[in-house]
PDB file of C-alpha atoms and ligand atoms in Angstrom:
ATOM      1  CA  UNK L 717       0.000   0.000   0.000  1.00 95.00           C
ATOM      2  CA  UNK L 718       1.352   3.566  -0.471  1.00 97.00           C
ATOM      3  CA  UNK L 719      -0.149   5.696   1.802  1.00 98.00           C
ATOM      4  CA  UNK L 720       0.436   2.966   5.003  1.00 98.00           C
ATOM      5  CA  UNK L 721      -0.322   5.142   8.093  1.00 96.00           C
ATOM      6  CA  UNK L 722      -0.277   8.321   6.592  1.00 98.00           C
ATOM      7  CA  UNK L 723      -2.957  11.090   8.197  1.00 98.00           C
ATOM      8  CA  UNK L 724      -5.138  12.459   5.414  1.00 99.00           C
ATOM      9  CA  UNK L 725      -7.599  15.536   6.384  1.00 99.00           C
ATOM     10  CA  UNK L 726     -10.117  15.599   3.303  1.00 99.00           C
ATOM     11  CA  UNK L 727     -12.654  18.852   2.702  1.00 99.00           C
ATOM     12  CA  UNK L 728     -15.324  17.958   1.049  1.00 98.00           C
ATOM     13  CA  UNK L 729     -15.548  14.312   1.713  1.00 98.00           C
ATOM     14  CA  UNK L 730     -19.157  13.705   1.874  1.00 98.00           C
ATOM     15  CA  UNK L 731     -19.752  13.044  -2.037  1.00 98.00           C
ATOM     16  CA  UNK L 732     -18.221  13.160  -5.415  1.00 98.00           C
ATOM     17  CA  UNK L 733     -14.117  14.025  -5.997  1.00 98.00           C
ATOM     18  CA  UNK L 734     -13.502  14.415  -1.749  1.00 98.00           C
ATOM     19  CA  UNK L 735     -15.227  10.938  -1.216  1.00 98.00           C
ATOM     20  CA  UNK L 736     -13.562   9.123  -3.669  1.00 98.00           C
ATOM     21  CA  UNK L 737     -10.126  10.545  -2.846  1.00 99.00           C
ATOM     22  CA  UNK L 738     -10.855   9.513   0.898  1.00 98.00           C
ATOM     23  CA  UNK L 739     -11.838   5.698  -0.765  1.00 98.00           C
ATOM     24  CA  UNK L 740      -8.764   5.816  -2.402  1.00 98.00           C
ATOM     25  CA  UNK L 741      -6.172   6.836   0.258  1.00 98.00           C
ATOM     26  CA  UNK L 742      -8.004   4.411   2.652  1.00 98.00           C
ATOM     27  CA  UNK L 743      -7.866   1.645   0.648  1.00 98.00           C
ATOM     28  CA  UNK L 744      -3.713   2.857   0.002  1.00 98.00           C
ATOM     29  CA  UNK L 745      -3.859   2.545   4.109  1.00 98.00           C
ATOM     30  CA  UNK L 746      -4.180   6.308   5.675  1.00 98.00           C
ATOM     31  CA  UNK L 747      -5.688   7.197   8.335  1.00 98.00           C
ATOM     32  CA  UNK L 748      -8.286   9.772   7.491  1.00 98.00           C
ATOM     33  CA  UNK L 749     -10.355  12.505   8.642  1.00 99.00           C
ATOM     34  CA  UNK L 750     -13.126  13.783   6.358  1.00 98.00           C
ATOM     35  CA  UNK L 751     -15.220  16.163   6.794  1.00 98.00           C
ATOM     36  CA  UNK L 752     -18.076  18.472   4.926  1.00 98.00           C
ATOM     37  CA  UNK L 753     -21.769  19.628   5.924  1.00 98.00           C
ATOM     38  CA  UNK L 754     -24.251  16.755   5.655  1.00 98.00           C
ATOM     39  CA  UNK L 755     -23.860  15.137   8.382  1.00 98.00           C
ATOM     40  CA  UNK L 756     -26.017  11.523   6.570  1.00 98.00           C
ATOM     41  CA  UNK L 757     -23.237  11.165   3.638  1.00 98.00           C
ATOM     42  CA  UNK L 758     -20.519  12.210   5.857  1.00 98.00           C
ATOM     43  CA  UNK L 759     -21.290   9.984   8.307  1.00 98.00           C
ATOM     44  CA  UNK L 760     -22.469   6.847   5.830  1.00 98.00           C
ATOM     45  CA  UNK L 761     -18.747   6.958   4.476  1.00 98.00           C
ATOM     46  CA  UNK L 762     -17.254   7.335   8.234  1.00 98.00           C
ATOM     47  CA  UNK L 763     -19.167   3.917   8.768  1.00 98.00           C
ATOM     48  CA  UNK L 764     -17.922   2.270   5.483  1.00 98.00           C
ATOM     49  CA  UNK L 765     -14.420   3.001   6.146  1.00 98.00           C
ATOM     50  CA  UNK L 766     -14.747   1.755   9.818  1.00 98.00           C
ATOM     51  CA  UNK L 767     -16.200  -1.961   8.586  1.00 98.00           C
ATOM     52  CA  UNK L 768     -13.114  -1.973   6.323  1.00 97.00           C
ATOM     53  CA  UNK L 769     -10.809  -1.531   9.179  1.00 97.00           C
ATOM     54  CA  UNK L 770      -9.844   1.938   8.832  1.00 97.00           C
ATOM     55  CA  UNK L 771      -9.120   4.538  11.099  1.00 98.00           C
ATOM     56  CA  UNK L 772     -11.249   7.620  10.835  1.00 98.00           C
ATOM     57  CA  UNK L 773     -12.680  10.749  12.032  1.00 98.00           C
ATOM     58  CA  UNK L 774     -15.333  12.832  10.316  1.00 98.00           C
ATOM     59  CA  UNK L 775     -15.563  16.058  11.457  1.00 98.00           C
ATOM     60  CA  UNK L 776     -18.697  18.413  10.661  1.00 98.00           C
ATOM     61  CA  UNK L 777     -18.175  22.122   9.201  1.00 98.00           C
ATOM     62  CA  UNK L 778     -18.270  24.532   6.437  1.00 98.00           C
ATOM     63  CA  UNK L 779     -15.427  25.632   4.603  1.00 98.00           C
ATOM     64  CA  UNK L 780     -16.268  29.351   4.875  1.00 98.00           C
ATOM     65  CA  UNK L 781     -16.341  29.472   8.302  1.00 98.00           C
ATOM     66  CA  UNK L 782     -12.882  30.545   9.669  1.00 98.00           C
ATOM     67  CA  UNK L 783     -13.208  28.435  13.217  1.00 98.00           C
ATOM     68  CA  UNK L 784     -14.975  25.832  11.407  1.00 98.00           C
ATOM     69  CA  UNK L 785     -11.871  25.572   9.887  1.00 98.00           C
ATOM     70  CA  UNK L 786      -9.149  25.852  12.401  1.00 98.00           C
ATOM     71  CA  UNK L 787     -11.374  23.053  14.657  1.00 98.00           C
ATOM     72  CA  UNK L 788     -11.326  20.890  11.719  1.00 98.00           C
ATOM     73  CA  UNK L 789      -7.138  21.195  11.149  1.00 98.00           C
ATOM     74  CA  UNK L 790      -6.816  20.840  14.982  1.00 98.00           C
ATOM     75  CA  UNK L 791      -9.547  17.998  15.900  1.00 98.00           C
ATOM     76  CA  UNK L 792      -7.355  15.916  13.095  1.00 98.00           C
ATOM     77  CA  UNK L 793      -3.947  16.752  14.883  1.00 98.00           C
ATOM     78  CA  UNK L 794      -5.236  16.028  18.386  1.00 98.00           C
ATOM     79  CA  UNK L 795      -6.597  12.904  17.058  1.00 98.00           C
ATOM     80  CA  UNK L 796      -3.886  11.171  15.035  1.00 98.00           C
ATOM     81  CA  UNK L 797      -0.605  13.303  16.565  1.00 98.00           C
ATOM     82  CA  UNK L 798      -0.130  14.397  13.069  1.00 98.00           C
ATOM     83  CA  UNK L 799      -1.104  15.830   9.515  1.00 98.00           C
ATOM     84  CA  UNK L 800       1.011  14.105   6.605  1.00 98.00           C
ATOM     85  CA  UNK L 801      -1.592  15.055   4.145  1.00 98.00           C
ATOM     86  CA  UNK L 802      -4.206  17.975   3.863  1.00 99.00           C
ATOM     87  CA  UNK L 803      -6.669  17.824   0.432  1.00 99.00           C
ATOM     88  CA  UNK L 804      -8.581  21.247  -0.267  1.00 99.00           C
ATOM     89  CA  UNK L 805     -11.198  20.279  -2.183  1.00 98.00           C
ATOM     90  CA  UNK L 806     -14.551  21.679  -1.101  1.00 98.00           C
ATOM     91  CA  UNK L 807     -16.207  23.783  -3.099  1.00 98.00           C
ATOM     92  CA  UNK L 808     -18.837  24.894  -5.458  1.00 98.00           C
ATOM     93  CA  UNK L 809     -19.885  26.718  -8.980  1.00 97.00           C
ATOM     94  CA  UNK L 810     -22.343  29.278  -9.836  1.00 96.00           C
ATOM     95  CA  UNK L 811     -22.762  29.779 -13.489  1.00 95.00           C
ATOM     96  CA  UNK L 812     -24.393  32.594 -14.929  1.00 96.00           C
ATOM     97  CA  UNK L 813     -23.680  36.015 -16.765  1.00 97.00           C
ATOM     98  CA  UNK L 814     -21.785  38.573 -14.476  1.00 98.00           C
ATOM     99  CA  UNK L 815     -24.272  41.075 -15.260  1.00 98.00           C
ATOM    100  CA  UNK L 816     -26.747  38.899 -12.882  1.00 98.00           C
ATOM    101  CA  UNK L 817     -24.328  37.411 -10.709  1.00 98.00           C
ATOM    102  CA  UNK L 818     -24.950  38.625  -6.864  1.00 98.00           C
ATOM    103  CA  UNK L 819     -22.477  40.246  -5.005  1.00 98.00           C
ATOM    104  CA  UNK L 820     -23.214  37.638  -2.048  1.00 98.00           C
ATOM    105  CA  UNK L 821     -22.657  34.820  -4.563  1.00 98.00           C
ATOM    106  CA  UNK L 822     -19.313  36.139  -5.838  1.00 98.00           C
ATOM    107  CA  UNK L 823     -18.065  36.472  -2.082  1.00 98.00           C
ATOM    108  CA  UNK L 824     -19.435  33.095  -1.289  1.00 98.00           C
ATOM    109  CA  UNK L 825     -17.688  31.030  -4.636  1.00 98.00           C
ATOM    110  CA  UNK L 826     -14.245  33.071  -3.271  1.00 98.00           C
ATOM    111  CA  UNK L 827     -15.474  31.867   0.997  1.00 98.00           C
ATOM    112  CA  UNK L 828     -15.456  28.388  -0.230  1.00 98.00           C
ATOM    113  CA  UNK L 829     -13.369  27.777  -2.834  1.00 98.00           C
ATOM    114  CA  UNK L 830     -10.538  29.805  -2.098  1.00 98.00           C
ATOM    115  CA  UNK L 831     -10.486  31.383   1.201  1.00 98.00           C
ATOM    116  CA  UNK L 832     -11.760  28.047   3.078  1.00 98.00           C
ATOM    117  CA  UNK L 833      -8.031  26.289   0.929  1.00 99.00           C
ATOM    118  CA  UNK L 834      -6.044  28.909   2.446  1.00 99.00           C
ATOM    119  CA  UNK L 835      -7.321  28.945   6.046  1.00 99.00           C
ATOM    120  CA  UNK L 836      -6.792  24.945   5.660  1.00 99.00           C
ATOM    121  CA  UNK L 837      -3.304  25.148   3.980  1.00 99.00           C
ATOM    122  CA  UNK L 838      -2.155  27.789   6.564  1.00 99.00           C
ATOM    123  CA  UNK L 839      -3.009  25.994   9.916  1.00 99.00           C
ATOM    124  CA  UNK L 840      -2.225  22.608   8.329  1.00 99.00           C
ATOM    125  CA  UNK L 841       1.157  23.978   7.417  1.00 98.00           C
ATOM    126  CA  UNK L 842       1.749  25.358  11.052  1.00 98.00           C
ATOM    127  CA  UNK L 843       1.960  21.120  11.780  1.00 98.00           C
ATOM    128  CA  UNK L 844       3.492  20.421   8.165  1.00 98.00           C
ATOM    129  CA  UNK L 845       6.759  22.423   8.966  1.00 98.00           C
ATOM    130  CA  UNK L 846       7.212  21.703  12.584  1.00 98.00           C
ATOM    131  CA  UNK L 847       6.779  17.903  11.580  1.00 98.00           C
ATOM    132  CA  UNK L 848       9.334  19.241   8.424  1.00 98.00           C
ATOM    133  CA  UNK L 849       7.098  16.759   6.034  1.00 98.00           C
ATOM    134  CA  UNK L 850       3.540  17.127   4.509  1.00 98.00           C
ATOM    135  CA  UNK L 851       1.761  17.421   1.157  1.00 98.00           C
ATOM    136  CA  UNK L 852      -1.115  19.579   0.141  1.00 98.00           C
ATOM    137  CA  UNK L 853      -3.269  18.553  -2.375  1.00 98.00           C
ATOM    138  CA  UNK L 854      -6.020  21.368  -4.155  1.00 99.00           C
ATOM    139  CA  UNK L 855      -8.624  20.641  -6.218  1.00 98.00           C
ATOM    140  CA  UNK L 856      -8.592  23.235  -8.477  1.00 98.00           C
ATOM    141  CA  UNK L 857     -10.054  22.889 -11.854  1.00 98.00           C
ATOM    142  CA  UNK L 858      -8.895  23.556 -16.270  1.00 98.00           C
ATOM    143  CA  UNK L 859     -11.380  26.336 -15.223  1.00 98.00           C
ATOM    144  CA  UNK L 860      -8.664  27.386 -13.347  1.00 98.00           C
ATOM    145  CA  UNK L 861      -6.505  27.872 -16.565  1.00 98.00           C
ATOM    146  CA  UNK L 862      -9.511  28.863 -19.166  1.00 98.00           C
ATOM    147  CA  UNK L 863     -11.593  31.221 -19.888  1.00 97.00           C
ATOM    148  CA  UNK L 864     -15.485  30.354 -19.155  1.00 95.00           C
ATOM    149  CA  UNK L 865     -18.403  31.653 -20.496  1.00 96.00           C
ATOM    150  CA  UNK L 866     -20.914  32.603 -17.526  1.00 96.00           C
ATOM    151  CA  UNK L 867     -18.142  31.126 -15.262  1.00 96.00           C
ATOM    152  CA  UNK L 868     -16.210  33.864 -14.480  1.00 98.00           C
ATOM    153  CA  UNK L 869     -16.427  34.530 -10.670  1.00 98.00           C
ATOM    154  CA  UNK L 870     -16.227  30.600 -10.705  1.00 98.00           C
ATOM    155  CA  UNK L 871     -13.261  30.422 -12.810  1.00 98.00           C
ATOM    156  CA  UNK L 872     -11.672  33.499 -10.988  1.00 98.00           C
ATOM    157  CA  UNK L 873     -11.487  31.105  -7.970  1.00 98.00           C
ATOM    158  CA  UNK L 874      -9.709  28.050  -9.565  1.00 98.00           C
ATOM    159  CA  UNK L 875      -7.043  31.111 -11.079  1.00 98.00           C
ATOM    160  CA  UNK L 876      -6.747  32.391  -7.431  1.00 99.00           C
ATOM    161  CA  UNK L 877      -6.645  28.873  -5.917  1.00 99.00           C
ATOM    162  CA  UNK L 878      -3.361  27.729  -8.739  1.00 98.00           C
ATOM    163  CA  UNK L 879      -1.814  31.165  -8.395  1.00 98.00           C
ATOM    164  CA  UNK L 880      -1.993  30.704  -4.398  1.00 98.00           C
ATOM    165  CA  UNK L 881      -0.723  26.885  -4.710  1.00 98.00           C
ATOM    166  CA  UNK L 882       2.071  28.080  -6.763  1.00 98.00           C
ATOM    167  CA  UNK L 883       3.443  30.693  -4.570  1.00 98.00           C
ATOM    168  CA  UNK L 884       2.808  28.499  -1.464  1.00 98.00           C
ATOM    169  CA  UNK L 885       4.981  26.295  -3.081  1.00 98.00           C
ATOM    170  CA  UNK L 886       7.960  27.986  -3.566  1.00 98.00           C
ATOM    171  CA  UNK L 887       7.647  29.097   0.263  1.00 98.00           C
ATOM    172  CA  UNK L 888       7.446  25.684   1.589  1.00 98.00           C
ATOM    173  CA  UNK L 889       9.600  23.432  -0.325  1.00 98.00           C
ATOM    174  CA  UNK L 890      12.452  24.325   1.901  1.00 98.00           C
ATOM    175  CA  UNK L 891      10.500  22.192   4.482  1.00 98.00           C
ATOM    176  CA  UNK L 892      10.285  18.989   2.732  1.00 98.00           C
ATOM    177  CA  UNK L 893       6.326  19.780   1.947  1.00 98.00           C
ATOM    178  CA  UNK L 894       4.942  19.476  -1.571  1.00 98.00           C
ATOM    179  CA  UNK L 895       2.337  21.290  -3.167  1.00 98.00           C
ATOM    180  CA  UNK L 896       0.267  19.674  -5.628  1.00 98.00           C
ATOM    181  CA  UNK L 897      -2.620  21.360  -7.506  1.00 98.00           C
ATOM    182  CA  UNK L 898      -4.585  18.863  -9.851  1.00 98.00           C
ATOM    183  CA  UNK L 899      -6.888  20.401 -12.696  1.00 98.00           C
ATOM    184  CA  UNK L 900      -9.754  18.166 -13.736  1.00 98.00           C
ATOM    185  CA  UNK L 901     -12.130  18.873 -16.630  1.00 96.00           C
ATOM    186  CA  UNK L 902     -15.562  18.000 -16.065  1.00 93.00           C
ATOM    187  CA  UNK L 903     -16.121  15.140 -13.869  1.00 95.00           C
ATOM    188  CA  UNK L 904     -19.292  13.445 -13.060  1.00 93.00           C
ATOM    189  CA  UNK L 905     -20.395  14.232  -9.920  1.00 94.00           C
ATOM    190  CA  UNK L 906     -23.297  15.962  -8.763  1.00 92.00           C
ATOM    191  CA  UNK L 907     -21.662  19.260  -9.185  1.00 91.00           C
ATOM    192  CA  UNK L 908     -23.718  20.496 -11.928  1.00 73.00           C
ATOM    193  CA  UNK L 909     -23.013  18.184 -15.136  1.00 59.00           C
ATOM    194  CA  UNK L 910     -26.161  16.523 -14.790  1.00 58.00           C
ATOM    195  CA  UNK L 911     -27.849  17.245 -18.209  1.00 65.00           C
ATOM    196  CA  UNK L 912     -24.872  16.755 -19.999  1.00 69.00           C
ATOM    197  CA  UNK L 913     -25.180  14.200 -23.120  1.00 72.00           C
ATOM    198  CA  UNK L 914     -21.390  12.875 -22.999  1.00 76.00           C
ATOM    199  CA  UNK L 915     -21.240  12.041 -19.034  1.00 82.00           C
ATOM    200  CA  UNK L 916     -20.372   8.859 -19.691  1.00 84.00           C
ATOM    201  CA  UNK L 917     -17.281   9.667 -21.265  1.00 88.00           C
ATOM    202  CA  UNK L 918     -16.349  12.792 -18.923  1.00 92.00           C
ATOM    203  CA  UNK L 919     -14.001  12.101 -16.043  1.00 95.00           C
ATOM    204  CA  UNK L 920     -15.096   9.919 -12.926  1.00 96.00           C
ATOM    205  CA  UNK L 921     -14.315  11.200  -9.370  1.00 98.00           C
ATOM    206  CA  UNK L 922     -12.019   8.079  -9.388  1.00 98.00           C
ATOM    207  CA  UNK L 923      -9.674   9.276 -12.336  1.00 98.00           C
ATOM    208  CA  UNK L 924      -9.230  12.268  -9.840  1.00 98.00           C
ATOM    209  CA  UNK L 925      -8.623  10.303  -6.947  1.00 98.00           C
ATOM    210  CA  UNK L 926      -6.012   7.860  -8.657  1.00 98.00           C
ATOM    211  CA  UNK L 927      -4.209  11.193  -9.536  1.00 98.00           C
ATOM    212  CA  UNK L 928      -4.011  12.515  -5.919  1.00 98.00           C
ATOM    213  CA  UNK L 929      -2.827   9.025  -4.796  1.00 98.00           C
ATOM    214  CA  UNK L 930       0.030   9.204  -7.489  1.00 98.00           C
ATOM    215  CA  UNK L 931       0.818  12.282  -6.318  1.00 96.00           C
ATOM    216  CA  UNK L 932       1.020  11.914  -2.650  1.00 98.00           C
ATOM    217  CA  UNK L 933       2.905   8.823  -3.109  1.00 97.00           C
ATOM    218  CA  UNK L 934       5.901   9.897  -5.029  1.00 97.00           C
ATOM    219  CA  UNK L 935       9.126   9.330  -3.606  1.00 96.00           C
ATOM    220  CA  UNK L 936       9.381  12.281  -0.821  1.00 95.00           C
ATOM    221  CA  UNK L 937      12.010  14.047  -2.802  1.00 96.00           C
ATOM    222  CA  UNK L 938       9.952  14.572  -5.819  1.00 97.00           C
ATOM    223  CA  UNK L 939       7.224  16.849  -6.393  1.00 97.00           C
ATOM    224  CA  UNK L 940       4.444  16.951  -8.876  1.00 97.00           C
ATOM    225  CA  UNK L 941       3.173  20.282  -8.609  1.00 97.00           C
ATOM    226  CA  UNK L 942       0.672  20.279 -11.254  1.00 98.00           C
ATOM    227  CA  UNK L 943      -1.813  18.045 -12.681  1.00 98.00           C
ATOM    228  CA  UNK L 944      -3.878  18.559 -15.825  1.00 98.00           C
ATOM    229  CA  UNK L 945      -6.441  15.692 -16.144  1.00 98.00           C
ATOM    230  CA  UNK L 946      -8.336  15.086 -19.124  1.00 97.00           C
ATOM    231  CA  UNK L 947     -10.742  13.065 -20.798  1.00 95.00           C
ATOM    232  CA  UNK L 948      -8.976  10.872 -23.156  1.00 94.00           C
ATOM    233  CA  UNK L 949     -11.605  10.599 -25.694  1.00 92.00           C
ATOM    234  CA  UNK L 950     -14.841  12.550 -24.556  1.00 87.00           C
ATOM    235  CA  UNK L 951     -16.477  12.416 -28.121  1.00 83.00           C
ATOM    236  CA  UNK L 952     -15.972   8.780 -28.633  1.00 76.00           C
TER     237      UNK L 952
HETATM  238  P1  NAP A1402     -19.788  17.871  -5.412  1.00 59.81           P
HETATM  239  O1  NAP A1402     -20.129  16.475  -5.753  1.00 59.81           O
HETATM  240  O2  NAP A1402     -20.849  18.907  -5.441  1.00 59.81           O
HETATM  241  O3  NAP A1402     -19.068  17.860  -3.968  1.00 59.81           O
HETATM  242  C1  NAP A1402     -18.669  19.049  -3.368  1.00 59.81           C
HETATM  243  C2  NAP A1402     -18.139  18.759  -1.978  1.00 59.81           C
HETATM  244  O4  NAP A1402     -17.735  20.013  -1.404  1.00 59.81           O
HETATM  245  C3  NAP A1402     -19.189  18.144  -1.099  1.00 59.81           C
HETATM  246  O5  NAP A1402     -18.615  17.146  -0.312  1.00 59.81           O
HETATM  247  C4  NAP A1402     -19.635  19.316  -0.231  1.00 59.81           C
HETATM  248  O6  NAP A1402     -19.957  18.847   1.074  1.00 59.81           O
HETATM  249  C5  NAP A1402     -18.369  20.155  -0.154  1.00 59.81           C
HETATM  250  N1  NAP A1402     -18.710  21.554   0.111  1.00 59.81           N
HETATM  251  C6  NAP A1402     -19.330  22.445  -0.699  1.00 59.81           C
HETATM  252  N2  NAP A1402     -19.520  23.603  -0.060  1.00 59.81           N
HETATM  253  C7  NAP A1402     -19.009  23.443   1.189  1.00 59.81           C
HETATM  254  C8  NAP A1402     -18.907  24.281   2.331  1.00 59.81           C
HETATM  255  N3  NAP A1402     -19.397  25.538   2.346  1.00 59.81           N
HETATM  256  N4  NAP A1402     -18.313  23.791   3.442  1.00 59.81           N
HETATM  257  C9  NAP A1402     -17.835  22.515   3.465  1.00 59.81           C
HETATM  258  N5  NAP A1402     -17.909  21.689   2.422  1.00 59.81           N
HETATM  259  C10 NAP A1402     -18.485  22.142   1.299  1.00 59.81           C
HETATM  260  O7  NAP A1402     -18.643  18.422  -6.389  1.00 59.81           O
HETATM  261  P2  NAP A1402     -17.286  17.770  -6.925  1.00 59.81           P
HETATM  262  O8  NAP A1402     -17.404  17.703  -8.394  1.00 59.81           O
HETATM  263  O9  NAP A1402     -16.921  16.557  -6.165  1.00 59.81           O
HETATM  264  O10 NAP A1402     -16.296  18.981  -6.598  1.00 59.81           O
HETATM  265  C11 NAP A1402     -15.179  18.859  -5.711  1.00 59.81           C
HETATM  266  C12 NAP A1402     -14.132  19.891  -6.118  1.00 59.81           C
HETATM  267  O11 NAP A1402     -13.697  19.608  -7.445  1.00 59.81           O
HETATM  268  C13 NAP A1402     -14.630  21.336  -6.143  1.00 59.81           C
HETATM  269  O12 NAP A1402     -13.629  22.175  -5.610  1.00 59.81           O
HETATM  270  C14 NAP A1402     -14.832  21.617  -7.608  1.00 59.81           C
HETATM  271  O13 NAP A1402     -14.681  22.990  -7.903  1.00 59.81           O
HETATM  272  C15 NAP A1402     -13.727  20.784  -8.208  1.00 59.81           C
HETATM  273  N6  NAP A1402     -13.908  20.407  -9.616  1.00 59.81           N
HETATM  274  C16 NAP A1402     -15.042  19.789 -10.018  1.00 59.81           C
HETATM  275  C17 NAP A1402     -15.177  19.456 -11.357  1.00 59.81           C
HETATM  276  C18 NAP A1402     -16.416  18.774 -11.881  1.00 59.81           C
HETATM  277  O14 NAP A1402     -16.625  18.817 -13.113  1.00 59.81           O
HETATM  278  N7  NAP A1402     -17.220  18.115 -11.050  1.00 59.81           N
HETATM  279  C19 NAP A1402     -14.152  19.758 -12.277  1.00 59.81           C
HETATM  280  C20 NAP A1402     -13.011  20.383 -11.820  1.00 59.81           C
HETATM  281  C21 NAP A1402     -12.888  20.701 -10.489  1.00 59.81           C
HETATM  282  P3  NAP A1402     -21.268  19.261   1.928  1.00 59.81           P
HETATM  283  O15 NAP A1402     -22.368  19.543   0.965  1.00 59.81           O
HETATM  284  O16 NAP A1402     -21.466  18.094   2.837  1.00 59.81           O
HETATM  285  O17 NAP A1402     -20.827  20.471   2.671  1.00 59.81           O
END
């Protein structure tokens, strides 16, 4: 297994990319704590992972709330010792024209998606450096590197969240902790892809997963700091 003891804290665990990553590094053997806003789905996967033998902690909260945030860094340090692995991937889109985009809705897409990743990457990294070992893992999105019509506050966040990642980066590295932003097209998940007439040949919240376990797993002096992931063949 490659992730054998390893403490994961996932954001946005309860369905879709975040619950299949937290399948995936489970079944690689970390120890995980996941955590989201519905407490049923959150709790459903706490009580699959237990009667496969893993060790986990779920953790309610919402990304936007700063203390929601620092709890859910420090409930996963008091309870494992440790945090070798920290995955910001909560979020959410709104798509629509600018012109009636809400100023509320704007400010939420940047509370979740970005500002929730940095609260979690800065009090995860407060353990990362004094342990001198960690990886961060974002979920940010080929919206983050594309222009998108009636996704621009949407896309705005992915740009902020690889432009943050990158920088954050270079600051760390000196401490033995990697940054590693992965870039999915569309994936099927309940995010909002519903109607669309190729999802079966779009990405599967497993192809995402299987890329944060390759890069998590690397040998700890290599880093692979950015991930595009694509549909191979999405026309067929
Ligand atoms: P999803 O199925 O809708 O899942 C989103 C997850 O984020 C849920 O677990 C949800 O948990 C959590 N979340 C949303 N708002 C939250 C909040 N305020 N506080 C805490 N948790 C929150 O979507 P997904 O497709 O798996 O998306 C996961 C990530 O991948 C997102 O960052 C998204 O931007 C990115 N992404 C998605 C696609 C795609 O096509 N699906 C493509 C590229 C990138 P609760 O509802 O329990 O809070």
């Amino acid at each position: 297994m490659k992730l054998t003891d390893k403490v994961a804290l996932v954001t946005g665990a309860s369905r879709g990319i975040g619950r299949a990553i937290a399948l995936h590094f489970a079944a690689e053997g970390a120890r995980l704590a996941i955590s989201g806003r519905d407490p049923d789905r959150l709790g459903e996967l706490r009580d699959e992972l237990r009667t496969r033998g893993n060790e986990v902690i779920s953790i309610l909260g919402d990304i936007s709330s700063e203390p929601d945030v620092v709890k859910l860094v420090q409930s996963t340090a008091e309870a494992f010792g440790r945090i070798d692995i920290l995955v910001n991937n909560a979020g959410f889109g709104i798509f629509k024209p600018v012109v009636e985009m809400k100023t509320e809705e704007f400010d939420s897409l940047f509370s979740v998606n970005m500002r929730g990743a940095f609260i979690a990457t800065r009090e995860a990294l407060r353990h990362m450096i004094a342990q001198n070992d960690g990886v961060i893992v974002n979920i940010a999105s080929l919206a983050g590197k594309n222009a998108i019509e009636n996704g621009a506050a949407y896309a705005a966040t992915k740009w902020a969240m690889i432009g943050f990642a990158k920088s954050v980066m270079l600051e760390v590295r000196k401490h033995n902790i990697r940054v590693v932003t992965i870039c999915p097209g569309s994936v099927d998940t309940e995010f909002g892809f519903s109607n669309r007439s190729n999802r079966d040949r779009i990405l599967k919240p497993k192809d995402v997963a299987e890329a944060a376990v390759l890069a998590a797993s690397l040998p700890a002096t290599a880093m692979m700091s950015e991930i595009d992931l694509r549909p191979t063949n999405p026309k067929g």
